């Protein structure tokens, strides 16, 4: 049997594509934004911290890559709708949406959790991805192409004592992802979820006795995103569970 020749991988596989990344001011979101920009995409950076977004944008542009800052309160439906309108007006397309922004109140029993902190996690971790997909998926549907990636957590697959609300928000995000993936398949739009374990960022506060060098690094998550958005068009990975090689 003749061996099929592998096609050469383009130096910039995402050239001319537009990628929107939430929570892009730091941590996982910053790493993902950098990776997608280096792959040739024009990256739209969004979060509330405009100063940090400007720094991320500057670092990307220093490498002769393209980035655009659109600060947004993702818990505000009007702000998210306006963001979608700006992307449509300025770029006319959205090829990749990474819903990464998240908050977590951990090490607090549910019975001691104020309703304001419950709402903050649900609005940021679950409601915001819904709003972002509602705002930007129509551009993908019109193009009959696109990839949405939701950053969840292993806490959305496992029990998390003293983190029940955070866990619930991520279980909800998983269910949202699986269901929307079925809704959008008919339009050739792929929807995936990545569920990492503990990542070496400042998310959730101090890590206690965990060894940061053994934890998942933000670039590890970015590498998975890069793999998903360059996958062959005939299939998609619906879920990835990402664990550290060695327990920290």
PDB file of C-alpha atoms in Angstrom:
ATOM      1  CA  UNK A   1       0.000   0.000   0.000  1.00  0.00           C
ATOM      2  CA  UNK A   2       1.360   3.422  -0.941  1.00  0.00           C
ATOM      3  CA  UNK A   3       2.078   5.583   2.053  1.00  0.00           C
ATOM      4  CA  UNK A   4       0.234   8.884   1.931  1.00  0.00           C
ATOM      5  CA  UNK A   5       2.536  11.874   1.903  1.00  0.00           C
ATOM      6  CA  UNK A   6       2.023  14.282   4.778  1.00  0.00           C
ATOM      7  CA  UNK A   7       1.106  17.806   3.813  1.00  0.00           C
ATOM      8  CA  UNK A   8       3.584  20.449   5.014  1.00  0.00           C
ATOM      9  CA  UNK A   9       2.406  22.413   8.025  1.00  0.00           C
ATOM     10  CA  UNK A  10       2.065  26.118   7.179  1.00  0.00           C
ATOM     11  CA  UNK A  11       4.239  28.501   9.192  1.00  0.00           C
ATOM     12  CA  UNK A  12       1.160  30.552  10.088  1.00  0.00           C
ATOM     13  CA  UNK A  13      -1.786  28.122  10.026  1.00  0.00           C
ATOM     14  CA  UNK A  14      -4.189  30.776  11.356  1.00  0.00           C
ATOM     15  CA  UNK A  15      -3.230  33.576   8.948  1.00  0.00           C
ATOM     16  CA  UNK A  16      -6.217  35.859   8.165  1.00  0.00           C
ATOM     17  CA  UNK A  17      -8.254  34.331  11.003  1.00  0.00           C
ATOM     18  CA  UNK A  18      -9.694  36.291  13.935  1.00  0.00           C
ATOM     19  CA  UNK A  19      -9.576  34.835  17.448  1.00  0.00           C
ATOM     20  CA  UNK A  20     -11.380  36.305  20.464  1.00  0.00           C
ATOM     21  CA  UNK A  21      -9.925  35.337  23.848  1.00  0.00           C
ATOM     22  CA  UNK A  22     -11.611  36.241  27.140  1.00  0.00           C
ATOM     23  CA  UNK A  23      -9.625  36.628  30.330  1.00  0.00           C
ATOM     24  CA  UNK A  24      -6.656  37.511  28.134  1.00  0.00           C
ATOM     25  CA  UNK A  25      -5.015  39.883  30.611  1.00  0.00           C
ATOM     26  CA  UNK A  26      -3.011  37.202  32.409  1.00  0.00           C
ATOM     27  CA  UNK A  27      -2.465  33.519  33.099  1.00  0.00           C
ATOM     28  CA  UNK A  28      -4.034  30.962  30.768  1.00  0.00           C
ATOM     29  CA  UNK A  29      -5.783  33.582  28.642  1.00  0.00           C
ATOM     30  CA  UNK A  30      -2.565  35.495  28.038  1.00  0.00           C
ATOM     31  CA  UNK A  31      -0.751  32.297  27.066  1.00  0.00           C
ATOM     32  CA  UNK A  32      -3.523  31.307  24.646  1.00  0.00           C
ATOM     33  CA  UNK A  33      -3.601  34.771  23.086  1.00  0.00           C
ATOM     34  CA  UNK A  34       0.160  34.707  22.547  1.00  0.00           C
ATOM     35  CA  UNK A  35       0.052  31.244  20.983  1.00  0.00           C
ATOM     36  CA  UNK A  36      -2.783  32.081  18.573  1.00  0.00           C
ATOM     37  CA  UNK A  37      -1.106  35.353  17.577  1.00  0.00           C
ATOM     38  CA  UNK A  38       2.142  33.521  16.851  1.00  0.00           C
ATOM     39  CA  UNK A  39       0.152  31.143  14.637  1.00  0.00           C
ATOM     40  CA  UNK A  40      -0.896  34.103  12.505  1.00  0.00           C
ATOM     41  CA  UNK A  41      -4.304  35.037  13.912  1.00  0.00           C
ATOM     42  CA  UNK A  42      -5.436  38.546  14.707  1.00  0.00           C
ATOM     43  CA  UNK A  43      -6.233  38.190  18.391  1.00  0.00           C
ATOM     44  CA  UNK A  44      -8.969  40.214  20.075  1.00  0.00           C
ATOM     45  CA  UNK A  45      -8.046  40.507  23.748  1.00  0.00           C
ATOM     46  CA  UNK A  46     -10.855  41.029  26.201  1.00  0.00           C
ATOM     47  CA  UNK A  47     -11.074  41.334  29.981  1.00  0.00           C
ATOM     48  CA  UNK A  48     -11.815  44.162  32.400  1.00  0.00           C
ATOM     49  CA  UNK A  49      -8.189  45.083  33.166  1.00  0.00           C
ATOM     50  CA  UNK A  50      -7.450  47.472  30.306  1.00  0.00           C
ATOM     51  CA  UNK A  51      -3.929  48.259  31.520  1.00  0.00           C
ATOM     52  CA  UNK A  52      -2.884  44.616  31.539  1.00  0.00           C
ATOM     53  CA  UNK A  53      -4.552  44.016  28.166  1.00  0.00           C
ATOM     54  CA  UNK A  54      -2.481  46.863  26.739  1.00  0.00           C
ATOM     55  CA  UNK A  55       0.687  45.172  27.999  1.00  0.00           C
ATOM     56  CA  UNK A  56      -0.284  41.852  26.413  1.00  0.00           C
ATOM     57  CA  UNK A  57      -1.098  43.628  23.142  1.00  0.00           C
ATOM     58  CA  UNK A  58       2.243  45.446  23.175  1.00  0.00           C
ATOM     59  CA  UNK A  59       4.168  42.193  23.730  1.00  0.00           C
ATOM     60  CA  UNK A  60       2.339  40.558  20.818  1.00  0.00           C
ATOM     61  CA  UNK A  61       2.969  43.498  18.496  1.00  0.00           C
ATOM     62  CA  UNK A  62       6.659  43.554  19.398  1.00  0.00           C
ATOM     63  CA  UNK A  63       6.854  40.150  17.722  1.00  0.00           C
ATOM     64  CA  UNK A  64       5.210  41.627  14.592  1.00  0.00           C
ATOM     65  CA  UNK A  65       1.927  39.886  15.368  1.00  0.00           C
ATOM     66  CA  UNK A  66      -1.580  41.358  15.442  1.00  0.00           C
ATOM     67  CA  UNK A  67      -3.712  42.084  18.486  1.00  0.00           C
ATOM     68  CA  UNK A  68      -6.699  44.285  19.302  1.00  0.00           C
ATOM     69  CA  UNK A  69      -7.905  45.280  22.770  1.00  0.00           C
ATOM     70  CA  UNK A  70     -11.643  45.331  23.492  1.00  0.00           C
ATOM     71  CA  UNK A  71     -12.175  45.633  27.261  1.00  0.00           C
ATOM     72  CA  UNK A  72     -15.476  44.149  28.391  1.00  0.00           C
ATOM     73  CA  UNK A  73     -17.398  43.262  31.533  1.00  0.00           C
ATOM     74  CA  UNK A  74     -18.437  39.770  30.508  1.00  0.00           C
ATOM     75  CA  UNK A  75     -21.197  39.697  33.108  1.00  0.00           C
ATOM     76  CA  UNK A  76     -22.974  42.600  31.371  1.00  0.00           C
ATOM     77  CA  UNK A  77     -25.182  41.371  28.487  1.00  0.00           C
ATOM     78  CA  UNK A  78     -25.173  44.779  26.779  1.00  0.00           C
ATOM     79  CA  UNK A  79     -21.381  45.021  26.945  1.00  0.00           C
ATOM     80  CA  UNK A  80     -20.982  41.538  25.459  1.00  0.00           C
ATOM     81  CA  UNK A  81     -23.463  42.299  22.680  1.00  0.00           C
ATOM     82  CA  UNK A  82     -21.547  45.509  21.908  1.00  0.00           C
ATOM     83  CA  UNK A  83     -18.297  43.548  21.778  1.00  0.00           C
ATOM     84  CA  UNK A  84     -19.807  41.195  19.211  1.00  0.00           C
ATOM     85  CA  UNK A  85     -20.980  44.151  17.136  1.00  0.00           C
ATOM     86  CA  UNK A  86     -17.474  45.669  17.210  1.00  0.00           C
ATOM     87  CA  UNK A  87     -15.875  42.403  16.102  1.00  0.00           C
ATOM     88  CA  UNK A  88     -18.380  42.112  13.258  1.00  0.00           C
ATOM     89  CA  UNK A  89     -17.885  45.732  12.180  1.00  0.00           C
ATOM     90  CA  UNK A  90     -14.094  45.844  12.419  1.00  0.00           C
ATOM     91  CA  UNK A  91     -13.209  42.311  11.304  1.00  0.00           C
ATOM     92  CA  UNK A  92     -16.316  40.874   9.655  1.00  0.00           C
ATOM     93  CA  UNK A  93     -15.574  37.440  11.069  1.00  0.00           C
ATOM     94  CA  UNK A  94     -14.796  35.399  14.170  1.00  0.00           C
ATOM     95  CA  UNK A  95     -13.013  32.135  13.470  1.00  0.00           C
ATOM     96  CA  UNK A  96     -12.071  31.193  17.033  1.00  0.00           C
ATOM     97  CA  UNK A  97     -13.673  32.015  20.369  1.00  0.00           C
ATOM     98  CA  UNK A  98     -11.914  30.965  23.566  1.00  0.00           C
ATOM     99  CA  UNK A  99     -14.067  31.409  26.669  1.00  0.00           C
ATOM    100  CA  UNK A 100     -11.338  31.391  29.296  1.00  0.00           C
ATOM    101  CA  UNK A 101     -12.325  34.062  31.839  1.00  0.00           C
ATOM    102  CA  UNK A 102     -13.154  32.560  35.214  1.00  0.00           C
ATOM    103  CA  UNK A 103     -13.260  33.279  38.926  1.00  0.00           C
ATOM    104  CA  UNK A 104     -13.136  30.923  41.872  1.00  0.00           C
ATOM    105  CA  UNK A 105     -13.875  31.249  45.571  1.00  0.00           C
ATOM    106  CA  UNK A 106     -12.288  28.162  47.102  1.00  0.00           C
ATOM    107  CA  UNK A 107     -11.689  26.772  50.594  1.00  0.00           C
ATOM    108  CA  UNK A 108     -15.076  27.990  51.782  1.00  0.00           C
ATOM    109  CA  UNK A 109     -17.981  25.619  52.662  1.00  0.00           C
ATOM    110  CA  UNK A 110     -21.169  26.215  50.718  1.00  0.00           C
ATOM    111  CA  UNK A 111     -23.128  27.102  53.855  1.00  0.00           C
ATOM    112  CA  UNK A 112     -20.685  29.980  54.464  1.00  0.00           C
ATOM    113  CA  UNK A 113     -20.688  31.241  50.859  1.00  0.00           C
ATOM    114  CA  UNK A 114     -22.419  34.625  50.409  1.00  0.00           C
ATOM    115  CA  UNK A 115     -24.929  34.714  47.602  1.00  0.00           C
ATOM    116  CA  UNK A 116     -22.918  37.530  45.983  1.00  0.00           C
ATOM    117  CA  UNK A 117     -19.913  35.203  45.585  1.00  0.00           C
ATOM    118  CA  UNK A 118     -22.145  32.435  44.192  1.00  0.00           C
ATOM    119  CA  UNK A 119     -23.550  34.876  41.646  1.00  0.00           C
ATOM    120  CA  UNK A 120     -20.087  36.151  40.727  1.00  0.00           C
ATOM    121  CA  UNK A 121     -18.877  32.645  39.883  1.00  0.00           C
ATOM    122  CA  UNK A 122     -22.013  31.667  37.986  1.00  0.00           C
ATOM    123  CA  UNK A 123     -22.095  34.916  36.021  1.00  0.00           C
ATOM    124  CA  UNK A 124     -18.419  34.765  35.062  1.00  0.00           C
ATOM    125  CA  UNK A 125     -17.865  31.019  34.623  1.00  0.00           C
ATOM    126  CA  UNK A 126     -21.179  30.007  33.056  1.00  0.00           C
ATOM    127  CA  UNK A 127     -23.298  32.987  32.043  1.00  0.00           C
ATOM    128  CA  UNK A 128     -20.450  34.839  30.298  1.00  0.00           C
ATOM    129  CA  UNK A 129     -19.638  31.940  27.913  1.00  0.00           C
ATOM    130  CA  UNK A 130     -23.353  31.759  27.052  1.00  0.00           C
ATOM    131  CA  UNK A 131     -23.408  35.492  26.310  1.00  0.00           C
ATOM    132  CA  UNK A 132     -20.188  35.326  24.273  1.00  0.00           C
ATOM    133  CA  UNK A 133     -21.434  32.406  22.180  1.00  0.00           C
ATOM    134  CA  UNK A 134     -24.757  34.132  21.616  1.00  0.00           C
ATOM    135  CA  UNK A 135     -22.886  37.256  20.506  1.00  0.00           C
ATOM    136  CA  UNK A 136     -20.234  35.704  18.231  1.00  0.00           C
ATOM    137  CA  UNK A 137     -21.531  32.332  17.053  1.00  0.00           C
ATOM    138  CA  UNK A 138     -23.773  34.009  14.420  1.00  0.00           C
ATOM    139  CA  UNK A 139     -20.609  35.129  12.594  1.00  0.00           C
ATOM    140  CA  UNK A 140     -19.436  31.514  12.538  1.00  0.00           C
ATOM    141  CA  UNK A 141     -22.820  30.251  11.403  1.00  0.00           C
ATOM    142  CA  UNK A 142     -22.830  32.741   8.535  1.00  0.00           C
ATOM    143  CA  UNK A 143     -19.337  31.625   7.491  1.00  0.00           C
ATOM    144  CA  UNK A 144     -20.184  27.929   7.992  1.00  0.00           C
ATOM    145  CA  UNK A 145     -16.914  27.659   9.890  1.00  0.00           C
ATOM    146  CA  UNK A 146     -15.517  28.282  13.358  1.00  0.00           C
ATOM    147  CA  UNK A 147     -14.275  26.792  16.601  1.00  0.00           C
ATOM    148  CA  UNK A 148     -15.429  27.610  20.124  1.00  0.00           C
ATOM    149  CA  UNK A 149     -13.283  26.419  23.022  1.00  0.00           C
ATOM    150  CA  UNK A 150     -14.501  26.660  26.600  1.00  0.00           C
ATOM    151  CA  UNK A 151     -11.921  26.410  29.382  1.00  0.00           C
ATOM    152  CA  UNK A 152     -13.460  24.363  32.166  1.00  0.00           C
ATOM    153  CA  UNK A 153     -11.734  22.491  35.005  1.00  0.00           C
ATOM    154  CA  UNK A 154     -11.336  19.007  36.428  1.00  0.00           C
ATOM    155  CA  UNK A 155     -13.519  20.450  39.196  1.00  0.00           C
ATOM    156  CA  UNK A 156     -16.298  20.135  36.617  1.00  0.00           C
ATOM    157  CA  UNK A 157     -15.744  16.373  36.535  1.00  0.00           C
ATOM    158  CA  UNK A 158     -14.954  15.634  40.192  1.00  0.00           C
ATOM    159  CA  UNK A 159     -16.227  16.573  43.631  1.00  0.00           C
ATOM    160  CA  UNK A 160     -14.622  19.651  45.188  1.00  0.00           C
ATOM    161  CA  UNK A 161     -15.349  20.106  48.916  1.00  0.00           C
ATOM    162  CA  UNK A 162     -15.170  23.763  49.948  1.00  0.00           C
ATOM    163  CA  UNK A 163     -15.463  24.682  46.291  1.00  0.00           C
ATOM    164  CA  UNK A 164     -18.975  23.457  45.528  1.00  0.00           C
ATOM    165  CA  UNK A 165     -20.155  26.600  43.746  1.00  0.00           C
ATOM    166  CA  UNK A 166     -17.055  26.743  41.550  1.00  0.00           C
ATOM    167  CA  UNK A 167     -17.449  23.055  40.762  1.00  0.00           C
ATOM    168  CA  UNK A 168     -21.125  23.561  39.927  1.00  0.00           C
ATOM    169  CA  UNK A 169     -20.282  26.390  37.527  1.00  0.00           C
ATOM    170  CA  UNK A 170     -17.805  24.175  35.677  1.00  0.00           C
ATOM    171  CA  UNK A 171     -20.153  21.165  35.574  1.00  0.00           C
ATOM    172  CA  UNK A 172     -22.645  23.567  34.030  1.00  0.00           C
ATOM    173  CA  UNK A 173     -20.078  24.802  31.509  1.00  0.00           C
ATOM    174  CA  UNK A 174     -19.380  21.232  30.440  1.00  0.00           C
ATOM    175  CA  UNK A 175     -23.071  20.559  29.856  1.00  0.00           C
ATOM    176  CA  UNK A 176     -23.429  23.840  27.988  1.00  0.00           C
ATOM    177  CA  UNK A 177     -20.496  22.905  25.747  1.00  0.00           C
ATOM    178  CA  UNK A 178     -21.747  19.414  24.869  1.00  0.00           C
ATOM    179  CA  UNK A 179     -25.232  20.698  24.045  1.00  0.00           C
ATOM    180  CA  UNK A 180     -24.157  23.721  22.003  1.00  0.00           C
ATOM    181  CA  UNK A 181     -21.750  21.482  20.096  1.00  0.00           C
ATOM    182  CA  UNK A 182     -24.732  19.459  18.879  1.00  0.00           C
ATOM    183  CA  UNK A 183     -26.667  22.614  17.971  1.00  0.00           C
ATOM    184  CA  UNK A 184     -23.810  24.044  15.888  1.00  0.00           C
ATOM    185  CA  UNK A 185     -22.504  20.922  14.140  1.00  0.00           C
ATOM    186  CA  UNK A 186     -24.954  21.437  11.276  1.00  0.00           C
ATOM    187  CA  UNK A 187     -23.198  24.739  10.533  1.00  0.00           C
ATOM    188  CA  UNK A 188     -19.713  23.209  10.540  1.00  0.00           C
ATOM    189  CA  UNK A 189     -18.917  24.992  13.820  1.00  0.00           C
ATOM    190  CA  UNK A 190     -16.980  22.917  16.326  1.00  0.00           C
ATOM    191  CA  UNK A 191     -17.309  23.362  20.096  1.00  0.00           C
ATOM    192  CA  UNK A 192     -14.800  21.852  22.504  1.00  0.00           C
ATOM    193  CA  UNK A 193     -14.068  21.974  26.216  1.00  0.00           C
ATOM    194  CA  UNK A 194     -10.685  21.732  27.950  1.00  0.00           C
ATOM    195  CA  UNK A 195     -10.698  20.712  31.604  1.00  0.00           C
ATOM    196  CA  UNK A 196      -7.294  21.240  33.228  1.00  0.00           C
ATOM    197  CA  UNK A 197      -6.286  20.396  36.751  1.00  0.00           C
ATOM    198  CA  UNK A 198      -4.407  22.892  38.902  1.00  0.00           C
ATOM    199  CA  UNK A 199      -2.577  25.401  36.701  1.00  0.00           C
ATOM    200  CA  UNK A 200       0.417  27.419  37.859  1.00  0.00           C
ATOM    201  CA  UNK A 201      -1.303  30.815  38.051  1.00  0.00           C
ATOM    202  CA  UNK A 202      -2.572  33.012  40.880  1.00  0.00           C
ATOM    203  CA  UNK A 203      -6.120  31.739  40.302  1.00  0.00           C
ATOM    204  CA  UNK A 204      -7.860  30.676  43.512  1.00  0.00           C
ATOM    205  CA  UNK A 205      -5.186  32.036  45.851  1.00  0.00           C
ATOM    206  CA  UNK A 206      -2.140  30.354  47.425  1.00  0.00           C
ATOM    207  CA  UNK A 207      -1.328  26.791  46.348  1.00  0.00           C
ATOM    208  CA  UNK A 208      -0.096  25.646  49.749  1.00  0.00           C
ATOM    209  CA  UNK A 209       2.427  22.819  49.512  1.00  0.00           C
ATOM    210  CA  UNK A 210       2.047  22.186  45.763  1.00  0.00           C
ATOM    211  CA  UNK A 211       5.238  22.349  43.710  1.00  0.00           C
ATOM    212  CA  UNK A 212       4.604  24.997  40.984  1.00  0.00           C
ATOM    213  CA  UNK A 213       7.127  23.378  38.644  1.00  0.00           C
ATOM    214  CA  UNK A 214       5.047  20.185  38.585  1.00  0.00           C
ATOM    215  CA  UNK A 215       1.747  21.929  38.024  1.00  0.00           C
ATOM    216  CA  UNK A 216       0.174  22.401  34.602  1.00  0.00           C
ATOM    217  CA  UNK A 217       1.626  25.543  33.033  1.00  0.00           C
ATOM    218  CA  UNK A 218      -0.447  28.136  31.123  1.00  0.00           C
ATOM    219  CA  UNK A 219       1.516  27.289  27.972  1.00  0.00           C
ATOM    220  CA  UNK A 220       0.394  23.651  28.320  1.00  0.00           C
ATOM    221  CA  UNK A 221      -3.227  24.757  27.975  1.00  0.00           C
ATOM    222  CA  UNK A 222      -2.306  27.054  25.076  1.00  0.00           C
ATOM    223  CA  UNK A 223      -0.679  24.119  23.292  1.00  0.00           C
ATOM    224  CA  UNK A 224      -3.910  22.120  23.552  1.00  0.00           C
ATOM    225  CA  UNK A 225      -5.878  25.054  22.122  1.00  0.00           C
ATOM    226  CA  UNK A 226      -3.409  25.250  19.229  1.00  0.00           C
ATOM    227  CA  UNK A 227      -3.929  21.548  18.547  1.00  0.00           C
ATOM    228  CA  UNK A 228      -7.723  21.873  18.541  1.00  0.00           C
ATOM    229  CA  UNK A 229      -7.900  24.828  16.152  1.00  0.00           C
ATOM    230  CA  UNK A 230      -5.581  23.174  13.616  1.00  0.00           C
ATOM    231  CA  UNK A 231      -7.271  19.794  13.619  1.00  0.00           C
ATOM    232  CA  UNK A 232      -8.399  18.263  10.326  1.00  0.00           C
ATOM    233  CA  UNK A 233     -11.822  19.654   9.364  1.00  0.00           C
ATOM    234  CA  UNK A 234     -13.493  16.238   9.212  1.00  0.00           C
ATOM    235  CA  UNK A 235     -13.522  15.745  12.995  1.00  0.00           C
ATOM    236  CA  UNK A 236     -13.276  17.537  16.309  1.00  0.00           C
ATOM    237  CA  UNK A 237     -12.333  16.688  19.891  1.00  0.00           C
ATOM    238  CA  UNK A 238     -15.270  17.423  22.143  1.00  0.00           C
ATOM    239  CA  UNK A 239     -13.441  17.206  25.481  1.00  0.00           C
ATOM    240  CA  UNK A 240      -9.863  17.130  26.794  1.00  0.00           C
ATOM    241  CA  UNK A 241      -8.937  16.397  30.397  1.00  0.00           C
ATOM    242  CA  UNK A 242      -5.509  17.852  31.145  1.00  0.00           C
ATOM    243  CA  UNK A 243      -3.513  16.586  34.111  1.00  0.00           C
ATOM    244  CA  UNK A 244       0.064  17.195  35.299  1.00  0.00           C
ATOM    245  CA  UNK A 245       2.512  14.429  34.416  1.00  0.00           C
ATOM    246  CA  UNK A 246       3.652  14.218  38.037  1.00  0.00           C
ATOM    247  CA  UNK A 247       1.416  15.131  40.973  1.00  0.00           C
ATOM    248  CA  UNK A 248       2.541  18.490  42.383  1.00  0.00           C
TER     249      UNK A 248
END
